[in-house]
Amino acid sequence: QKEVEQDPGPLSVPEGAIVSLNCTYSNSAFQYFMWYRQYSRKGPELLMYTYSSGNKEDGRFTAQVDKSSKYISLFIRDSQPSDSATYLCAISGGGADGLTFGKGTHLIIQP
Amino acid sequence: DTEVTQTPKHLVMGMTNKKSLKCEQHMGHRAMYWYKQKAKKPPELMFVYSYEKLSINESVPSRFSPECPNSSLLNLHLHALQPEDSALYLCASSQVLQGDEQYFGPGTRLTVT
């Protein structure tokens, strides 16, 4: 079983829809959770960072963490064509290591 | 400012060449990272530096040689690469090593011919 599971998609939704992106993880030692957006041939851009269960909101984006279920989500409200990108969840155990990434979900917002 | 810069943006090199990738950040971060990303795959960790000392080397072949001259700079020296080393090479930094959010640069797209 991989440490972080993420559906690679593609996920195609109409403009204005609410998008839900999800990851599950297996290691209960993971404590820090991030979501990155990556456009084609660009570096990942940090969207959200959280280290506790619950919700964190930033503009149209909401990150949700459920440590008991080992499940994290990113919601995008009022989706725009410019949101079309690959979304990567990334998790850290807090030790001297890098990030463990999900495979990334390719999101397409149809105008 | 959360900017990490990388040069060059693109690099084409032959298998016998020696080249270097450069990364710079001015956020006062004390941890810096090199990742390798192949097409349609997530980034894979290569090296981690903490306070200018190599902390992690993820069993990377010796044809990749990292260097951290100071707290703002990170280099990756390349020698005798193989065509399968063609990828996007990403640099990242974080305030500290443990659990902090990492900020990525735009990457260097490397093609080995």
mmCIF file of C-alpha atoms in Angstrom:
data_model
loop_
_atom_site.group_PDB
_atom_site.id
_atom_site.type_symbol
_atom_site.label_atom_id
_atom_site.label_comp_id
_atom_site.label_asym_id
_atom_site.label_seq_id
_atom_site.Cartn_x
_atom_site.Cartn_y
_atom_site.Cartn_z
ATOM 1 C CA GLN A 1 0.000 0.000 0.000
ATOM 2 C CA LYS A 2 1.386 3.375 -1.038
ATOM 3 C CA GLU A 3 1.807 5.926 1.727
ATOM 4 C CA VAL A 4 -0.361 8.540 0.002
ATOM 5 C CA GLU A 5 -3.168 7.678 -2.404
ATOM 6 C CA GLN A 6 -4.632 10.237 -4.791
ATOM 7 C CA ASP A 7 -6.857 9.676 -7.807
ATOM 8 C CA PRO A 8 -4.964 10.955 -10.868
ATOM 9 C CA GLY A 9 -8.145 11.821 -12.784
ATOM 10 C CA PRO A 10 -8.619 13.592 -15.080
ATOM 11 C CA LEU A 11 -11.473 15.341 -13.301
ATOM 12 C CA SER A 12 -13.538 17.544 -15.598
ATOM 13 C CA VAL A 13 -16.177 19.947 -14.214
ATOM 14 C CA PRO A 14 -18.048 22.962 -15.603
ATOM 15 C CA GLU A 15 -17.028 26.496 -14.684
ATOM 16 C CA GLY A 16 -18.565 27.671 -11.421
ATOM 17 C CA ALA A 17 -18.860 24.188 -9.914
ATOM 18 C CA ILE A 18 -17.477 23.213 -6.514
ATOM 19 C CA VAL A 19 -14.480 20.925 -6.900
ATOM 20 C CA SER A 20 -13.524 18.301 -4.339
ATOM 21 C CA LEU A 21 -10.037 16.794 -4.405
ATOM 22 C CA ASN A 22 -8.996 14.088 -1.954
ATOM 23 C CA CYS A 23 -6.083 12.073 -0.627
ATOM 24 C CA THR A 24 -5.804 9.237 1.835
ATOM 25 C CA TYR A 25 -2.698 8.269 3.745
ATOM 26 C CA SER A 26 -1.633 5.263 5.733
ATOM 27 C CA ASN A 27 0.969 6.517 8.219
ATOM 28 C CA SER A 28 -0.558 7.983 11.372
ATOM 29 C CA ALA A 29 2.776 9.720 12.077
ATOM 30 C CA PHE A 30 2.048 12.202 9.297
ATOM 31 C CA GLN A 31 1.300 15.555 10.889
ATOM 32 C CA TYR A 32 1.668 18.279 8.276
ATOM 33 C CA PHE A 33 -0.523 18.544 5.191
ATOM 34 C CA MET A 34 -0.110 20.666 2.094
ATOM 35 C CA TRP A 35 -1.829 21.189 -1.213
ATOM 36 C CA TYR A 36 0.088 22.364 -4.258
ATOM 37 C CA ARG A 37 -1.131 23.501 -7.665
ATOM 38 C CA GLN A 38 1.107 22.783 -10.640
ATOM 39 C CA TYR A 39 0.580 24.138 -14.112
ATOM 40 C CA SER A 40 2.103 22.263 -17.024
ATOM 41 C CA ARG A 41 5.915 22.534 -17.087
ATOM 42 C CA LYS A 42 5.986 24.832 -14.021
ATOM 43 C CA GLY A 43 7.018 24.362 -10.406
ATOM 44 C CA PRO A 44 4.423 23.445 -7.740
ATOM 45 C CA GLU A 45 2.763 26.435 -6.044
ATOM 46 C CA LEU A 46 1.815 26.094 -2.376
ATOM 47 C CA LEU A 47 -1.929 26.669 -1.907
ATOM 48 C CA MET A 48 -2.693 25.460 1.613
ATOM 49 C CA TYR A 49 -0.768 24.282 4.677
ATOM 50 C CA THR A 50 -2.263 22.825 7.826
ATOM 51 C CA TYR A 51 -1.153 20.652 10.721
ATOM 52 C CA SER A 52 -4.356 19.937 12.566
ATOM 53 C CA SER A 53 -7.684 18.265 11.959
ATOM 54 C CA GLY A 54 -10.441 20.578 10.833
ATOM 55 C CA ASN A 55 -10.955 23.153 8.110
ATOM 56 C CA LYS A 56 -8.775 25.992 6.872
ATOM 57 C CA GLU A 57 -10.122 28.520 4.407
ATOM 58 C CA ASP A 58 -8.290 30.893 2.071
ATOM 59 C CA GLY A 59 -10.421 32.704 -0.486
ATOM 60 C CA ARG A 60 -12.064 30.146 -2.763
ATOM 61 C CA PHE A 61 -10.018 27.293 -1.292
ATOM 62 C CA THR A 62 -10.813 25.199 1.774
ATOM 63 C CA ALA A 63 -8.512 22.489 3.099
ATOM 64 C CA GLN A 64 -9.988 19.810 5.329
ATOM 65 C CA VAL A 65 -8.056 17.299 7.413
ATOM 66 C CA ASP A 66 -9.520 14.288 9.221
ATOM 67 C CA LYS A 67 -6.664 12.601 11.066
ATOM 68 C CA SER A 68 -8.895 9.898 12.519
ATOM 69 C CA SER A 69 -9.796 8.736 9.002
ATOM 70 C CA LYS A 70 -6.408 9.654 7.499
ATOM 71 C CA TYR A 71 -8.232 11.649 4.847
ATOM 72 C CA ILE A 72 -7.540 15.123 3.487
ATOM 73 C CA SER A 73 -9.517 17.227 1.038
ATOM 74 C CA LEU A 74 -9.252 20.437 -0.935
ATOM 75 C CA PHE A 75 -12.423 22.220 -2.011
ATOM 76 C CA ILE A 76 -12.449 24.896 -4.701
ATOM 77 C CA ARG A 77 -15.534 27.110 -4.860
ATOM 78 C CA ASP A 78 -16.663 29.015 -7.954
ATOM 79 C CA SER A 79 -14.130 27.162 -10.093
ATOM 80 C CA GLN A 80 -12.544 29.057 -12.985
ATOM 81 C CA PRO A 81 -10.854 27.848 -16.189
ATOM 82 C CA SER A 82 -7.599 29.238 -14.731
ATOM 83 C CA ASP A 83 -7.902 26.610 -11.967
ATOM 84 C CA SER A 84 -7.203 23.914 -14.576
ATOM 85 C CA ALA A 85 -3.967 22.323 -13.379
ATOM 86 C CA THR A 86 -2.612 19.325 -11.511
ATOM 87 C CA TYR A 87 -3.263 19.396 -7.770
ATOM 88 C CA LEU A 88 -0.812 17.557 -5.546
ATOM 89 C CA CYS A 89 -1.355 16.665 -1.931
ATOM 90 C CA ALA A 90 1.858 16.490 0.088
ATOM 91 C CA ILE A 91 2.334 15.198 3.594
ATOM 92 C CA SER A 92 5.189 15.388 6.075
ATOM 93 C CA GLY A 93 5.902 13.425 9.194
ATOM 94 C CA GLY A 94 7.710 16.350 10.745
ATOM 95 C CA GLY A 95 11.033 14.585 10.810
ATOM 96 C CA ALA A 96 14.173 15.257 8.794
ATOM 97 C CA ASP A 97 12.619 14.261 5.508
ATOM 98 C CA GLY A 98 11.076 15.798 2.478
ATOM 99 C CA LEU A 99 7.461 15.630 1.436
ATOM 100 C CA THR A 100 5.551 12.520 0.462
ATOM 101 C CA PHE A 101 3.403 13.410 -2.533
ATOM 102 C CA GLY A 102 0.255 11.917 -3.931
ATOM 103 C CA LYS A 103 0.240 11.184 -7.659
ATOM 104 C CA GLY A 104 -1.597 14.454 -8.366
ATOM 105 C CA THR A 105 -5.099 14.982 -9.776
ATOM 106 C CA HIS A 106 -5.389 16.564 -13.218
ATOM 107 C CA LEU A 107 -8.304 19.033 -13.014
ATOM 108 C CA ILE A 108 -10.028 20.505 -16.057
ATOM 109 C CA ILE A 109 -12.524 23.365 -15.666
ATOM 110 C CA GLN A 110 -14.706 23.629 -18.761
ATOM 111 C CA PRO A 111 -15.697 27.209 -19.759
ATOM 112 C CA ASP B 1 8.121 37.266 -0.650
ATOM 113 C CA THR B 2 8.103 33.496 -1.107
ATOM 114 C CA GLU B 3 10.252 33.327 -4.208
ATOM 115 C CA VAL B 4 12.731 30.613 -5.041
ATOM 116 C CA THR B 5 14.653 31.228 -8.250
ATOM 117 C CA GLN B 6 16.338 28.637 -10.447
ATOM 118 C CA THR B 7 18.714 28.939 -13.375
ATOM 119 C CA PRO B 8 18.825 27.991 -16.146
ATOM 120 C CA LYS B 9 15.183 27.448 -17.113
ATOM 121 C CA HIS B 10 16.154 24.954 -19.786
ATOM 122 C CA LEU B 11 19.317 22.921 -20.279
ATOM 123 C CA VAL B 12 20.326 20.503 -23.008
ATOM 124 C CA MET B 13 23.500 18.546 -22.394
ATOM 125 C CA GLY B 14 25.341 15.605 -23.835
ATOM 126 C CA MET B 15 26.246 12.553 -21.824
ATOM 127 C CA THR B 16 29.870 13.652 -21.509
ATOM 128 C CA ASN B 17 29.156 17.239 -20.434
ATOM 129 C CA LYS B 18 29.492 18.811 -17.006
ATOM 130 C CA LYS B 19 26.893 21.393 -16.044
ATOM 131 C CA SER B 20 25.419 22.929 -12.906
ATOM 132 C CA LEU B 21 21.935 23.908 -11.817
ATOM 133 C CA LYS B 22 21.555 26.852 -9.452
ATOM 134 C CA CYS B 23 18.915 27.725 -6.878
ATOM 135 C CA GLU B 24 18.587 30.834 -4.719
ATOM 136 C CA GLN B 25 16.223 32.002 -1.993
ATOM 137 C CA HIS B 26 16.258 35.164 0.141
ATOM 138 C CA MET B 27 13.578 34.219 2.641
ATOM 139 C CA GLY B 28 16.042 33.299 5.383
ATOM 140 C CA HIS B 29 15.083 29.652 5.063
ATOM 141 C CA ARG B 30 17.551 27.186 6.562
ATOM 142 C CA ALA B 31 16.454 24.035 4.746
ATOM 143 C CA MET B 32 16.791 23.517 0.992
ATOM 144 C CA TYR B 33 15.844 20.584 -1.198
ATOM 145 C CA TRP B 34 16.394 19.122 -4.650
ATOM 146 C CA TYR B 35 13.572 17.134 -6.259
ATOM 147 C CA LYS B 36 13.362 15.363 -9.618
ATOM 148 C CA GLN B 37 10.067 15.233 -11.475
ATOM 149 C CA LYS B 38 9.346 13.088 -14.519
ATOM 150 C CA ALA B 39 6.373 13.805 -16.775
ATOM 151 C CA LYS B 40 2.981 13.065 -15.180
ATOM 152 C CA LYS B 41 4.649 11.962 -11.930
ATOM 153 C CA PRO B 42 4.952 13.681 -8.551
ATOM 154 C CA PRO B 43 8.287 15.180 -7.440
ATOM 155 C CA GLU B 44 10.782 12.722 -5.969
ATOM 156 C CA LEU B 45 13.157 13.846 -3.237
ATOM 157 C CA MET B 46 16.867 13.740 -4.086
ATOM 158 C CA PHE B 47 18.760 15.751 -1.452
ATOM 159 C CA VAL B 48 18.035 17.763 1.682
ATOM 160 C CA TYR B 49 20.288 20.418 3.189
ATOM 161 C CA SER B 50 19.744 21.805 6.679
ATOM 162 C CA TYR B 51 21.901 24.701 7.875
ATOM 163 C CA GLU B 52 24.165 24.168 4.835
ATOM 164 C CA LYS B 53 24.849 20.548 5.778
ATOM 165 C CA LEU B 54 23.667 17.575 3.747
ATOM 166 C CA SER B 55 20.945 15.911 5.759
ATOM 167 C CA ILE B 56 19.452 13.419 3.348
ATOM 168 C CA ASN B 57 20.721 11.751 0.185
ATOM 169 C CA GLU B 58 18.004 9.529 -1.207
ATOM 170 C CA SER B 59 20.374 7.026 -2.817
ATOM 171 C CA VAL B 60 20.978 9.314 -5.750
ATOM 172 C CA PRO B 61 23.690 8.230 -8.267
ATOM 173 C CA SER B 62 27.038 9.960 -7.860
ATOM 174 C CA ARG B 63 26.681 11.638 -11.255
ATOM 175 C CA PHE B 64 24.514 14.117 -9.294
ATOM 176 C CA SER B 65 26.540 16.140 -6.794
ATOM 177 C CA PRO B 66 24.853 18.749 -4.574
ATOM 178 C CA GLU B 67 26.554 21.741 -3.014
ATOM 179 C CA CYS B 68 25.333 24.388 -0.572
ATOM 180 C CA PRO B 69 27.828 27.302 -0.633
ATOM 181 C CA ASN B 70 25.784 29.386 1.811
ATOM 182 C CA SER B 71 22.348 29.592 3.375
ATOM 183 C CA SER B 72 20.813 31.217 0.281
ATOM 184 C CA LEU B 73 22.321 29.124 -2.490
ATOM 185 C CA LEU B 74 22.018 25.520 -3.583
ATOM 186 C CA ASN B 75 23.741 23.977 -6.574
ATOM 187 C CA LEU B 76 23.395 20.651 -8.320
ATOM 188 C CA HIS B 77 26.438 19.584 -10.325
ATOM 189 C CA LEU B 78 25.791 17.201 -13.187
ATOM 190 C CA HIS B 79 28.331 14.913 -14.861
ATOM 191 C CA ALA B 80 28.060 11.957 -17.223
ATOM 192 C CA LEU B 81 24.281 11.903 -17.144
ATOM 193 C CA GLN B 82 22.112 9.390 -18.949
ATOM 194 C CA PRO B 83 19.119 10.114 -21.215
ATOM 195 C CA GLU B 84 16.811 8.748 -18.505
ATOM 196 C CA ASP B 85 17.963 11.618 -16.257
ATOM 197 C CA SER B 86 15.993 14.019 -18.455
ATOM 198 C CA ALA B 87 13.379 15.591 -16.168
ATOM 199 C CA LEU B 88 12.257 18.767 -14.413
ATOM 200 C CA TYR B 89 14.620 19.487 -11.516
ATOM 201 C CA LEU B 90 12.964 21.418 -8.721
ATOM 202 C CA CYS B 91 14.523 23.296 -5.861
ATOM 203 C CA ALA B 92 12.526 24.030 -2.698
ATOM 204 C CA SER B 93 13.153 25.715 0.633
ATOM 205 C CA SER B 94 11.510 25.855 4.041
ATOM 206 C CA GLN B 95 12.041 27.865 7.210
ATOM 207 C CA VAL B 96 13.269 24.832 9.089
ATOM 208 C CA LEU B 97 13.630 21.171 8.263
ATOM 209 C CA GLN B 98 10.853 19.653 10.291
ATOM 210 C CA GLY B 99 7.309 19.915 9.092
ATOM 211 C CA ASP B 100 7.445 23.397 7.647
ATOM 212 C CA GLU B 101 5.791 24.324 4.380
ATOM 213 C CA GLN B 102 8.088 24.077 1.377
ATOM 214 C CA TYR B 103 8.220 26.644 -1.393
ATOM 215 C CA PHE B 104 9.270 25.494 -4.841
ATOM 216 C CA GLY B 105 11.130 27.224 -7.622
ATOM 217 C CA PRO B 106 10.004 27.093 -11.268
ATOM 218 C CA GLY B 107 12.396 24.262 -12.054
ATOM 219 C CA THR B 108 15.063 23.571 -14.649
ATOM 220 C CA ARG B 109 13.951 21.400 -17.556
ATOM 221 C CA LEU B 110 16.894 19.166 -18.353
ATOM 222 C CA THR B 111 17.286 17.174 -21.547
ATOM 223 C CA VAL B 112 20.186 14.742 -21.847
ATOM 224 C CA THR B 113 21.060 13.775 -25.405
#
